[in-house]
Tab-separated table of N, CA and C in Angstrom:
chain	number	residue	atom	x	y	z
Z	28	UNK	N	110.774	68.682	109.958
Z	28	UNK	CA	110.962	69.438	108.734
Z	28	UNK	C	109.964	70.582	108.635
Z	29	UNK	N	108.707	70.286	108.878
Z	29	UNK	CA	107.682	71.324	108.768
Z	29	UNK	C	107.885	72.402	109.822
Z	30	UNK	N	108.373	72.011	110.993
Z	30	UNK	CA	108.606	72.993	112.053
Z	30	UNK	C	109.712	73.964	111.661
Z	31	UNK	N	110.812	73.450	111.112
Z	31	UNK	CA	111.906	74.331	110.674
Z	31	UNK	C	111.456	75.246	109.538
Z	32	UNK	N	110.668	74.722	108.628
Z	32	UNK	CA	110.157	75.549	107.529
Z	32	UNK	C	109.222	76.629	108.062
Z	33	UNK	N	108.441	76.305	109.085
Z	33	UNK	CA	107.531	77.293	109.671
Z	33	UNK	C	108.308	78.399	110.387
Z	34	UNK	N	109.395	78.051	111.047
Z	34	UNK	CA	110.222	79.063	111.721
Z	34	UNK	C	110.801	80.038	110.698
Z	35	UNK	N	111.376	79.530	109.619
Z	35	UNK	CA	111.933	80.437	108.613
Z	35	UNK	C	110.831	81.216	107.908
Z	36	UNK	N	109.655	80.614	107.789
Z	36	UNK	CA	108.535	81.321	107.169
Z	36	UNK	C	108.118	82.525	108.011
Z	37	UNK	N	108.181	82.392	109.317
Z	37	UNK	CA	107.836	83.516	110.201
Z	37	UNK	C	108.807	84.671	110.051
Z	38	UNK	N	110.055	84.380	109.753
Z	38	UNK	CA	111.025	85.444	109.524
Z	38	UNK	C	110.911	86.022	108.119
Z	39	UNK	N	110.511	85.217	107.175
Z	39	UNK	CA	110.475	85.681	105.785
Z	39	UNK	C	109.210	86.467	105.447
Z	40	UNK	N	108.125	86.260	106.172
Z	40	UNK	CA	106.868	86.952	105.843
Z	40	UNK	C	107.007	88.475	105.941
Z	41	UNK	N	107.593	89.040	107.013
Z	41	UNK	CA	107.746	90.506	107.025
Z	41	UNK	C	108.643	91.022	105.903
Z	42	UNK	N	109.707	90.279	105.595
Z	42	UNK	CA	110.574	90.693	104.492
Z	42	UNK	C	109.842	90.627	103.158
Z	43	UNK	N	109.054	89.583	102.967
Z	43	UNK	CA	108.284	89.467	101.730
Z	43	UNK	C	107.272	90.598	101.610
Z	44	UNK	N	106.653	90.972	102.717
Z	44	UNK	CA	105.687	92.072	102.689
Z	44	UNK	C	106.363	93.377	102.288
Z	45	UNK	N	107.520	93.654	102.873
Z	45	UNK	CA	108.255	94.866	102.498
Z	45	UNK	C	108.712	94.812	101.040
Z	46	UNK	N	109.189	93.659	100.623
Z	46	UNK	CA	109.628	93.511	99.233
Z	46	UNK	C	108.488	93.661	98.247
Z	47	UNK	N	107.330	93.073	98.571
Z	47	UNK	CA	106.177	93.179	97.679
Z	47	UNK	C	105.709	94.621	97.574
Z	48	UNK	N	105.686	95.327	98.696
Z	48	UNK	CA	105.240	96.726	98.650
Z	48	UNK	C	106.222	97.575	97.853
Z	49	UNK	N	107.509	97.261	97.948
Z	49	UNK	CA	108.502	97.989	97.164
Z	49	UNK	C	108.322	97.725	95.671
Z	50	UNK	N	108.023	96.487	95.310
Z	50	UNK	CA	107.797	96.148	93.895
Z	50	UNK	C	106.572	96.875	93.363
Z	51	UNK	N	105.487	96.856	94.130
Z	51	UNK	CA	104.257	97.516	93.677
Z	51	UNK	C	104.487	99.019	93.553
Z	52	UNK	N	105.208	99.602	94.504
Z	52	UNK	CA	105.481	101.039	94.457
Z	52	UNK	C	106.318	101.404	93.235
Z	53	UNK	N	107.400	100.672	92.992
Z	53	UNK	CA	108.233	100.995	91.833
Z	53	UNK	C	107.511	100.697	90.521
Z	54	UNK	N	106.658	99.677	90.521
Z	54	UNK	CA	105.882	99.371	89.318
Z	54	UNK	C	104.909	100.504	89.014
Z	55	UNK	N	104.237	101.006	90.047
Z	55	UNK	CA	103.286	102.098	89.832
Z	55	UNK	C	104.001	103.376	89.411
Z	56	UNK	N	105.183	103.618	89.955
Z	56	UNK	CA	105.925	104.813	89.575
Z	56	UNK	C	106.521	104.707	88.175
Z	57	UNK	N	106.717	103.501	87.685
Z	57	UNK	CA	107.271	103.342	86.343
Z	57	UNK	C	106.216	103.502	85.255
Z	58	UNK	N	104.930	103.479	85.640
Z	58	UNK	CA	103.861	103.642	84.656
Z	58	UNK	C	103.606	105.126	84.402
Z	59	UNK	N	103.014	105.406	83.277
Z	59	UNK	CA	102.629	106.775	82.957
Z	59	UNK	C	101.288	107.072	83.607
Z	60	UNK	N	101.122	108.304	84.027
Z	60	UNK	CA	99.875	108.713	84.663
Z	60	UNK	C	99.062	109.558	83.692
Z	61	UNK	N	97.762	109.317	83.671
Z	61	UNK	CA	96.846	110.042	82.808
Z	61	UNK	C	95.790	110.720	83.663
Z	62	UNK	N	95.208	111.758	83.127
Z	62	UNK	CA	94.131	112.441	83.850
Z	62	UNK	C	92.860	111.601	83.869
Z	63	UNK	N	92.650	110.835	82.833
Z	63	UNK	CA	91.468	109.979	82.741
Z	63	UNK	C	91.806	108.640	83.404
Z	64	UNK	N	90.813	108.056	84.078
Z	64	UNK	CA	91.017	106.767	84.746
Z	64	UNK	C	91.355	105.691	83.718
Z	65	UNK	N	92.422	104.982	83.976
Z	65	UNK	CA	92.856	103.914	83.091
Z	65	UNK	C	92.781	102.601	83.868
Z	66	UNK	N	91.801	101.770	83.529
Z	66	UNK	CA	91.600	100.521	84.256
Z	66	UNK	C	92.695	99.509	83.958
Z	67	UNK	N	93.370	99.680	82.859
Z	67	UNK	CA	94.463	98.768	82.523
Z	67	UNK	C	95.586	98.813	83.548
Z	68	UNK	N	95.899	100.017	84.056
Z	68	UNK	CA	96.933	100.141	85.083
Z	68	UNK	C	96.520	99.432	86.364
Z	69	UNK	N	95.259	99.596	86.738
Z	69	UNK	CA	94.759	98.957	87.956
Z	69	UNK	C	94.796	97.442	87.828
Z	70	UNK	N	94.417	96.940	86.670
Z	70	UNK	CA	94.433	95.493	86.441
Z	70	UNK	C	95.867	94.969	86.487
Z	71	UNK	N	96.815	95.700	85.912
Z	71	UNK	CA	98.216	95.273	85.945
Z	71	UNK	C	98.753	95.207	87.370
Z	72	UNK	N	98.392	96.187	88.193
Z	72	UNK	CA	98.844	96.180	89.587
Z	72	UNK	C	98.253	94.986	90.328
Z	73	UNK	N	96.969	94.704	90.127
Z	73	UNK	CA	96.350	93.549	90.780
Z	73	UNK	C	96.974	92.238	90.315
Z	74	UNK	N	97.271	92.127	89.034
Z	74	UNK	CA	97.911	90.914	88.517
Z	74	UNK	C	99.306	90.757	89.117
Z	75	UNK	N	100.034	91.866	89.254
Z	75	UNK	CA	101.358	91.812	89.869
Z	75	UNK	C	101.272	91.331	91.315
Z	76	UNK	N	100.308	91.854	92.065
Z	76	UNK	CA	100.130	91.437	93.460
Z	76	UNK	C	99.771	89.959	93.531
Z	77	UNK	N	98.876	89.506	92.664
Z	77	UNK	CA	98.498	88.089	92.657
Z	77	UNK	C	99.684	87.190	92.314
Z	78	UNK	N	100.482	87.590	91.343
Z	78	UNK	CA	101.652	86.788	90.970
Z	78	UNK	C	102.652	86.700	92.119
Z	79	UNK	N	102.872	87.812	92.804
Z	79	UNK	CA	103.795	87.797	93.935
Z	79	UNK	C	103.283	86.906	95.062
Z	80	UNK	N	101.981	86.928	95.300
Z	80	UNK	CA	101.412	86.066	96.338
Z	80	UNK	C	101.499	84.591	95.953
Z	81	UNK	N	101.273	84.285	94.694
Z	81	UNK	CA	101.389	82.895	94.236
Z	81	UNK	C	102.826	82.406	94.400
Z	82	UNK	N	103.786	83.245	94.072
Z	82	UNK	CA	105.195	82.874	94.245
Z	82	UNK	C	105.506	82.640	95.717
Z	83	UNK	N	104.972	83.475	96.582
Z	83	UNK	CA	105.199	83.317	98.019
Z	83	UNK	C	104.594	82.019	98.542
Z	84	UNK	N	103.393	81.699	98.117
Z	84	UNK	CA	102.735	80.463	98.555
Z	84	UNK	C	103.480	79.239	98.028
Z	85	UNK	N	103.915	79.295	96.771
Z	85	UNK	CA	104.662	78.168	96.211
Z	85	UNK	C	105.988	77.963	96.939
Z	86	UNK	N	106.667	79.060	97.278
Z	86	UNK	CA	107.934	78.943	98.002
Z	86	UNK	C	107.720	78.340	99.384
Z	87	UNK	N	106.654	78.748	100.062
Z	87	UNK	CA	106.365	78.184	101.386
Z	87	UNK	C	106.050	76.695	101.286
Z	88	UNK	N	105.284	76.304	100.290
Z	88	UNK	CA	104.950	74.885	100.125
Z	88	UNK	C	106.176	74.046	99.762
Z	89	UNK	N	107.039	74.581	98.913
Z	89	UNK	CA	108.251	73.844	98.547
Z	89	UNK	C	109.198	73.694	99.731
Z	90	UNK	N	109.272	74.720	100.572
Z	90	UNK	CA	110.167	74.624	101.728
Z	90	UNK	C	109.668	73.604	102.742
Z	91	UNK	N	108.363	73.407	102.801
Z	91	UNK	CA	107.816	72.388	103.703
Z	91	UNK	C	107.990	70.994	103.097
Z	92	UNK	N	107.836	70.895	101.794
Z	92	UNK	CA	107.846	69.583	101.134
Z	92	UNK	C	109.234	68.956	101.089
Z	93	UNK	N	110.262	69.742	100.781
Z	93	UNK	CA	111.601	69.188	100.586
Z	93	UNK	C	112.475	69.393	101.818
Z	94	UNK	N	113.308	68.437	102.077
Z	94	UNK	CA	114.198	68.436	103.237
Z	94	UNK	C	115.302	69.487	103.081
Z	95	UNK	N	115.552	70.242	104.140
Z	95	UNK	CA	116.614	71.256	104.227
Z	95	UNK	C	116.512	72.319	103.128
Z	96	UNK	N	115.314	72.699	102.758
Z	96	UNK	CA	115.115	73.739	101.743
Z	96	UNK	C	114.361	74.930	102.327
Z	97	UNK	N	114.591	75.231	103.604
Z	97	UNK	CA	113.878	76.324	104.252
Z	97	UNK	C	114.256	77.680	103.667
Z	98	UNK	N	115.418	77.776	103.059
Z	98	UNK	CA	115.880	79.049	102.508
Z	98	UNK	C	115.008	79.504	101.339
Z	99	UNK	N	114.236	78.588	100.758
Z	99	UNK	CA	113.339	78.944	99.651
Z	99	UNK	C	112.305	79.974	100.101
Z	100	UNK	N	112.014	80.034	101.402
Z	100	UNK	CA	111.063	81.030	101.904
Z	100	UNK	C	111.519	82.458	101.619
Z	101	UNK	N	112.827	82.673	101.489
Z	101	UNK	CA	113.352	84.014	101.234
Z	101	UNK	C	113.458	84.329	99.743
Z	102	UNK	N	113.158	83.372	98.893
Z	102	UNK	CA	113.221	83.577	97.441
Z	102	UNK	C	112.289	84.693	96.951
Z	103	UNK	N	111.041	84.801	97.431
Z	103	UNK	CA	110.192	85.907	96.971
Z	103	UNK	C	110.750	87.287	97.319
Z	104	UNK	N	111.411	87.408	98.468
Z	104	UNK	CA	112.007	88.694	98.841
Z	104	UNK	C	113.146	89.052	97.893
Z	105	UNK	N	113.983	88.083	97.578
Z	105	UNK	CA	115.094	88.329	96.659
Z	105	UNK	C	114.562	88.680	95.272
Z	106	UNK	N	113.544	87.967	94.827
Z	106	UNK	CA	112.911	88.278	93.546
Z	106	UNK	C	112.315	89.687	93.560
Z	107	UNK	N	111.732	90.076	94.675
Z	107	UNK	CA	111.146	91.413	94.792
Z	107	UNK	C	112.208	92.498	94.684
Z	108	UNK	N	113.355	92.273	95.286
Z	108	UNK	CA	114.444	93.254	95.199
Z	108	UNK	C	114.895	93.414	93.747
Z	109	UNK	N	115.075	92.299	93.042
Z	109	UNK	CA	115.493	92.377	91.639
Z	109	UNK	C	114.431	93.048	90.765
Z	110	UNK	N	113.164	92.733	90.993
Z	110	UNK	CA	112.094	93.374	90.228
Z	110	UNK	C	112.025	94.872	90.509
Z	111	UNK	N	112.250	95.257	91.755
Z	111	UNK	CA	112.229	96.681	92.103
Z	111	UNK	C	113.335	97.431	91.376
Z	112	UNK	N	114.538	96.845	91.352
Z	112	UNK	CA	115.630	97.482	90.618
Z	112	UNK	C	115.320	97.557	89.126
Z	113	UNK	N	114.694	96.522	88.593
Z	113	UNK	CA	114.325	96.517	87.178
Z	113	UNK	C	113.331	97.633	86.868
Z	114	UNK	N	112.280	97.756	87.677
Z	114	UNK	CA	111.291	98.810	87.446
Z	114	UNK	C	111.888	100.193	87.687
Z	115	UNK	N	112.821	100.289	88.615
Z	115	UNK	CA	113.484	101.566	88.860
Z	115	UNK	C	114.335	101.970	87.663
Z	116	UNK	N	115.013	101.008	87.052
Z	116	UNK	CA	115.809	101.296	85.857
Z	116	UNK	C	114.921	101.715	84.688
Z	117	UNK	N	113.759	101.092	84.558
Z	117	UNK	CA	112.819	101.498	83.509
Z	117	UNK	C	112.412	102.951	83.710
Z	118	UNK	N	112.154	103.325	84.953
Z	118	UNK	CA	111.754	104.700	85.253
Z	118	UNK	C	112.876	105.670	84.923
Z	119	UNK	N	114.111	105.301	85.228
Z	119	UNK	CA	115.244	106.181	84.927
Z	119	UNK	C	115.429	106.345	83.425
Z	120	UNK	N	115.209	105.277	82.655
Z	120	UNK	CA	115.368	105.358	81.205
Z	120	UNK	C	114.273	106.207	80.576
Z	121	UNK	N	113.063	106.139	81.139
Z	121	UNK	CA	111.959	106.933	80.602
Z	121	UNK	C	112.205	108.414	80.835
Z	122	UNK	N	112.709	108.763	82.008
Z	122	UNK	CA	112.913	110.170	82.349
Z	122	UNK	C	114.131	110.760	81.662
Z	123	UNK	N	115.074	109.933	81.222
Z	123	UNK	CA	116.290	110.442	80.580
Z	123	UNK	C	116.044	110.876	79.163
């Protein structure tokens, strides 16, 4: 069981990395930019990255723990795609 979960984890890690970077990029683009440094934006980005990593770790642990649940490794990537579309829609509504 752990071996099969590890194999799918090796395939899901690059996808999760691309998905996480897409989420962070769309999140940063959906925020307003100011000339003065705003630490709140930086803290929000760090919290977003931490939450995505926690979700990824939990998905990997669940796929190892439960039988035939290796597909859970791809859950963070799917969540990242949906979050990216959500942040992209927010950006479109702000600019309209």
